[in-house]
CSV table of C-alpha atoms in Angstrom, one decimal:
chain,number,residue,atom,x,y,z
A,1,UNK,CA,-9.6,-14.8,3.2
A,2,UNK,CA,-7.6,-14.8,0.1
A,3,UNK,CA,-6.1,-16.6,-2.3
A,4,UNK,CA,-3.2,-15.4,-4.5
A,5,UNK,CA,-3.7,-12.3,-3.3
A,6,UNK,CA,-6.9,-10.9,-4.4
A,7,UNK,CA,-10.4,-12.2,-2.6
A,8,UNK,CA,-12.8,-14.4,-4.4
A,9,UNK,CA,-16.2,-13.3,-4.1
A,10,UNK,CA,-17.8,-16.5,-1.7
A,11,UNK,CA,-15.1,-15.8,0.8
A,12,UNK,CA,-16.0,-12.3,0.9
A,13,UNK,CA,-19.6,-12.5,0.7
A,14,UNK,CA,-19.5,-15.6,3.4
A,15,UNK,CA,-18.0,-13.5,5.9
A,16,UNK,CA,-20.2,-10.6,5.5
A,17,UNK,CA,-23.2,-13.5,6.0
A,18,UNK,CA,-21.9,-14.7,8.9
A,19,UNK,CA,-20.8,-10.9,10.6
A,20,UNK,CA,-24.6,-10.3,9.4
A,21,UNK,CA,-25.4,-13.4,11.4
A,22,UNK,CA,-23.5,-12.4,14.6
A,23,UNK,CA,-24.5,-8.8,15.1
A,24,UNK,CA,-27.9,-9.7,15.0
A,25,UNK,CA,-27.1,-11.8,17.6
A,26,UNK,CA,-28.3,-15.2,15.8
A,27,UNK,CA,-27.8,-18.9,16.0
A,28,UNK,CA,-26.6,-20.8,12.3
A,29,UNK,CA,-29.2,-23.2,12.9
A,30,UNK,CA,-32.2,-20.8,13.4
A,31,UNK,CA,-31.1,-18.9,10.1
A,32,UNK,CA,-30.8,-22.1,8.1
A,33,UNK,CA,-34.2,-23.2,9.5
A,34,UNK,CA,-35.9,-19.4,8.7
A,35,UNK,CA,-34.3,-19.7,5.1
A,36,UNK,CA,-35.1,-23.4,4.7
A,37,UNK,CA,-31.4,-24.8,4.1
A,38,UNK,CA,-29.6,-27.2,5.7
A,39,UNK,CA,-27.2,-25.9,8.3
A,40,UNK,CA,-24.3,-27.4,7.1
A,41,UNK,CA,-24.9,-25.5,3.8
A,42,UNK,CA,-25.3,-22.6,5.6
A,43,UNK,CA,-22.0,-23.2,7.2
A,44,UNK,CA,-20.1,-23.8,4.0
A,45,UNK,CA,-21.7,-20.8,2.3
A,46,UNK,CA,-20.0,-18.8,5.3
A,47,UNK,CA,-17.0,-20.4,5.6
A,48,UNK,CA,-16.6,-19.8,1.6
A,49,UNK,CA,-16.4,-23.4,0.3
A,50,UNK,CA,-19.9,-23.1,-1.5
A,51,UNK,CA,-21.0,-20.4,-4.0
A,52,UNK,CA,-25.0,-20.0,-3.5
A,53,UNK,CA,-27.4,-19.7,-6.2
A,54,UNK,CA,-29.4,-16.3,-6.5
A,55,UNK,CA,-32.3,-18.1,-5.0
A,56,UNK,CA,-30.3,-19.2,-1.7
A,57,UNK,CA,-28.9,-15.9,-1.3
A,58,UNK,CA,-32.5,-14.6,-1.4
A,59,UNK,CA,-33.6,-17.4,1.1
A,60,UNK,CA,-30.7,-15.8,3.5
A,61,UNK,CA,-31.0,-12.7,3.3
A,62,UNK,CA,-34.2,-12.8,4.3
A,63,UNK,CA,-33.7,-14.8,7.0
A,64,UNK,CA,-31.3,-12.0,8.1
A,65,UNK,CA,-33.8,-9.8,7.7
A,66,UNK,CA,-31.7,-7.8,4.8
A,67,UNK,CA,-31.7,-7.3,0.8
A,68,UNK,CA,-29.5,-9.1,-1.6
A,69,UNK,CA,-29.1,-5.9,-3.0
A,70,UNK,CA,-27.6,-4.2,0.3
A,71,UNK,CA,-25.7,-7.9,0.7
A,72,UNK,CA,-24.0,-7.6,-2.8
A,73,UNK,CA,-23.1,-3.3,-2.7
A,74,UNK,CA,-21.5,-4.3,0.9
A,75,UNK,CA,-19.3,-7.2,-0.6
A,76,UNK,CA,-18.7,-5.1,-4.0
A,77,UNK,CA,-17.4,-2.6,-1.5
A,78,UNK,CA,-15.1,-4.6,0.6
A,79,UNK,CA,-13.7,-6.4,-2.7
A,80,UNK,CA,-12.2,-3.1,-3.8
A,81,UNK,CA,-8.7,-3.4,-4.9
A,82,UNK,CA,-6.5,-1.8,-2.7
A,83,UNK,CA,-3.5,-1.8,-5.1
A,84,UNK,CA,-3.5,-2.6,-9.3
A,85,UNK,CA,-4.7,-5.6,-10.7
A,86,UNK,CA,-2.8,-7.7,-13.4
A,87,UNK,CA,-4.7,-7.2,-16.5
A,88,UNK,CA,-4.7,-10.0,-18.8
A,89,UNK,CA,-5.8,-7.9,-22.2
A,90,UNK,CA,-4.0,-5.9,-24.3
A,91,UNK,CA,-6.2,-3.1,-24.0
A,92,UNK,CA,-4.5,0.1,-24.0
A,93,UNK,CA,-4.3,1.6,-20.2
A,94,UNK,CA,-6.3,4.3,-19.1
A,95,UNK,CA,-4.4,7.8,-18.3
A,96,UNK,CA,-3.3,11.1,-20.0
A,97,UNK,CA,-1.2,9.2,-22.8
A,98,UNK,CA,-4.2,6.8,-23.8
A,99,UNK,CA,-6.7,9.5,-23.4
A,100,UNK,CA,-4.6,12.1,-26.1
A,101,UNK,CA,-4.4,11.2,-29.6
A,102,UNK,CA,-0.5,11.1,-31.3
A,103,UNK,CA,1.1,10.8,-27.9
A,104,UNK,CA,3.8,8.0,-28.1
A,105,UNK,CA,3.1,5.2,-26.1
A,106,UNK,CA,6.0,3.9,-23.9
A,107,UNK,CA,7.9,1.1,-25.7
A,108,UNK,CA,7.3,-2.4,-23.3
A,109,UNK,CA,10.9,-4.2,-22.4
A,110,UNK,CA,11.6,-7.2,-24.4
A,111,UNK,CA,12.2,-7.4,-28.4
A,112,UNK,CA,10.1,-5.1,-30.6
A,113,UNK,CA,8.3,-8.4,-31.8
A,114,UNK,CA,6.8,-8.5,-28.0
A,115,UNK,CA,5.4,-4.6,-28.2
A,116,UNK,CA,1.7,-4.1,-28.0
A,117,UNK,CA,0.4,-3.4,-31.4
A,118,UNK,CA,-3.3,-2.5,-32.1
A,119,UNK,CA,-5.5,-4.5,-34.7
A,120,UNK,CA,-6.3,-3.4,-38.2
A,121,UNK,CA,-9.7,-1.5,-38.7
A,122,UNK,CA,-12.5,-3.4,-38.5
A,123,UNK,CA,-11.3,-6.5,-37.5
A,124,UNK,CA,-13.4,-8.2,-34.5
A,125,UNK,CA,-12.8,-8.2,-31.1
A,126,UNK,CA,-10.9,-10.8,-29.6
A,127,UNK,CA,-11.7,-12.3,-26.0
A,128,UNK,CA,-8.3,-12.7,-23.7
A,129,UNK,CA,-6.7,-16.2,-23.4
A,130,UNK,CA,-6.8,-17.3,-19.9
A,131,UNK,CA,-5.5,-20.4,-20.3
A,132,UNK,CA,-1.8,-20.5,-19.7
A,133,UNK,CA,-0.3,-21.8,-22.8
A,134,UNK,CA,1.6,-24.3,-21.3
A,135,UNK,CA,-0.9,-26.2,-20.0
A,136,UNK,CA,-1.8,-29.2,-21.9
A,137,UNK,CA,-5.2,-31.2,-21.5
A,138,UNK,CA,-5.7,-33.5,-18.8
A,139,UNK,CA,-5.9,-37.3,-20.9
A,140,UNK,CA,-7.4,-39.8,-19.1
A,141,UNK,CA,-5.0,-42.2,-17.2
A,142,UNK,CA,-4.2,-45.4,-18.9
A,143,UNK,CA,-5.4,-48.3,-17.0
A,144,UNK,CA,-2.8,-51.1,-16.7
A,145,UNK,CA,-3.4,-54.5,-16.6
A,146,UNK,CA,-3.3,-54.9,-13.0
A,147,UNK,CA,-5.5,-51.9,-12.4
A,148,UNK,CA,-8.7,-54.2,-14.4
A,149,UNK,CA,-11.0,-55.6,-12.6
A,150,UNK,CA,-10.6,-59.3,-12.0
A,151,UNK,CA,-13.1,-61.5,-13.3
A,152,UNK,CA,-14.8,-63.5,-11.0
A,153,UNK,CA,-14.8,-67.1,-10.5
């Protein structure tokens, strides 16, 4: 499963859970019952719509008879990117041109004010903006008069 085109982790470890689940040849319900959840949670965590606290995924894997560690290396694996990722820094890339000091780096399209320019010495790292900037905060909606509860009588 995917969204946007790159995997979020509870999809991908959900369906390693529940290929875990089938090859051993095992009902949801026994598995929820060894690991002490509800089946229905169990479900969800498989089907990717919950993300399961380090203690659940211990509770699981043990009632697959497996390690969280071998469950997390597997899931690592399968999230590999198979092409690029966007990056949303400003990091320099890594390559031969980053990598060798005094080599040019490619001028970016756009207007020279839009060119990536590194910070001063010593000034502090900055974290990346994820926010899209033009997103506004959600305000409350304003309740009309109609939308009041009406006293009662």
């Amino acid at each position: 499963m995917e969204i946007r085109g790159e995997a979020l982790f509870r999809h991908e470890l959900g369906g390693h859970l529940r290929r875990l689940r089938h090859e051993r040849g095992q009902r949801l319900a026994d598995v929820a019952e060894r690991a002490g959840i509800s089946p229905q949670y169990l479900s969800e965590i498989e089907r990717g719509l919950k993300d399961p606290s380090s203690e659940m995924l211990a509770a699981i894997a043990g009632a697959l008879e497996t390690g969280v560690g071998a469950i997390a290396v597997e899931v690592g694996r399968r999230m590999q990117p198979v092409r690029p990722v966007l990056r949303l820094d400003l990091t320099p890339a890594i390559g031969p041109a980053a990598t060798v000091p005094g080599t040019p780096r490619p001028a970016s399209p756009g207007p020279a004010s839009s060119r990536w320019r590194p910070d001063p010495p010593g000034t502090p790292a900055r974290a990346p903006c994820l926010r899209p900037c033009a997103v506004r905060p959600r305000r409350s909606p304003r309740r009309s008069a109609r939308s009041r509860p009406r006293p009662r009588r």
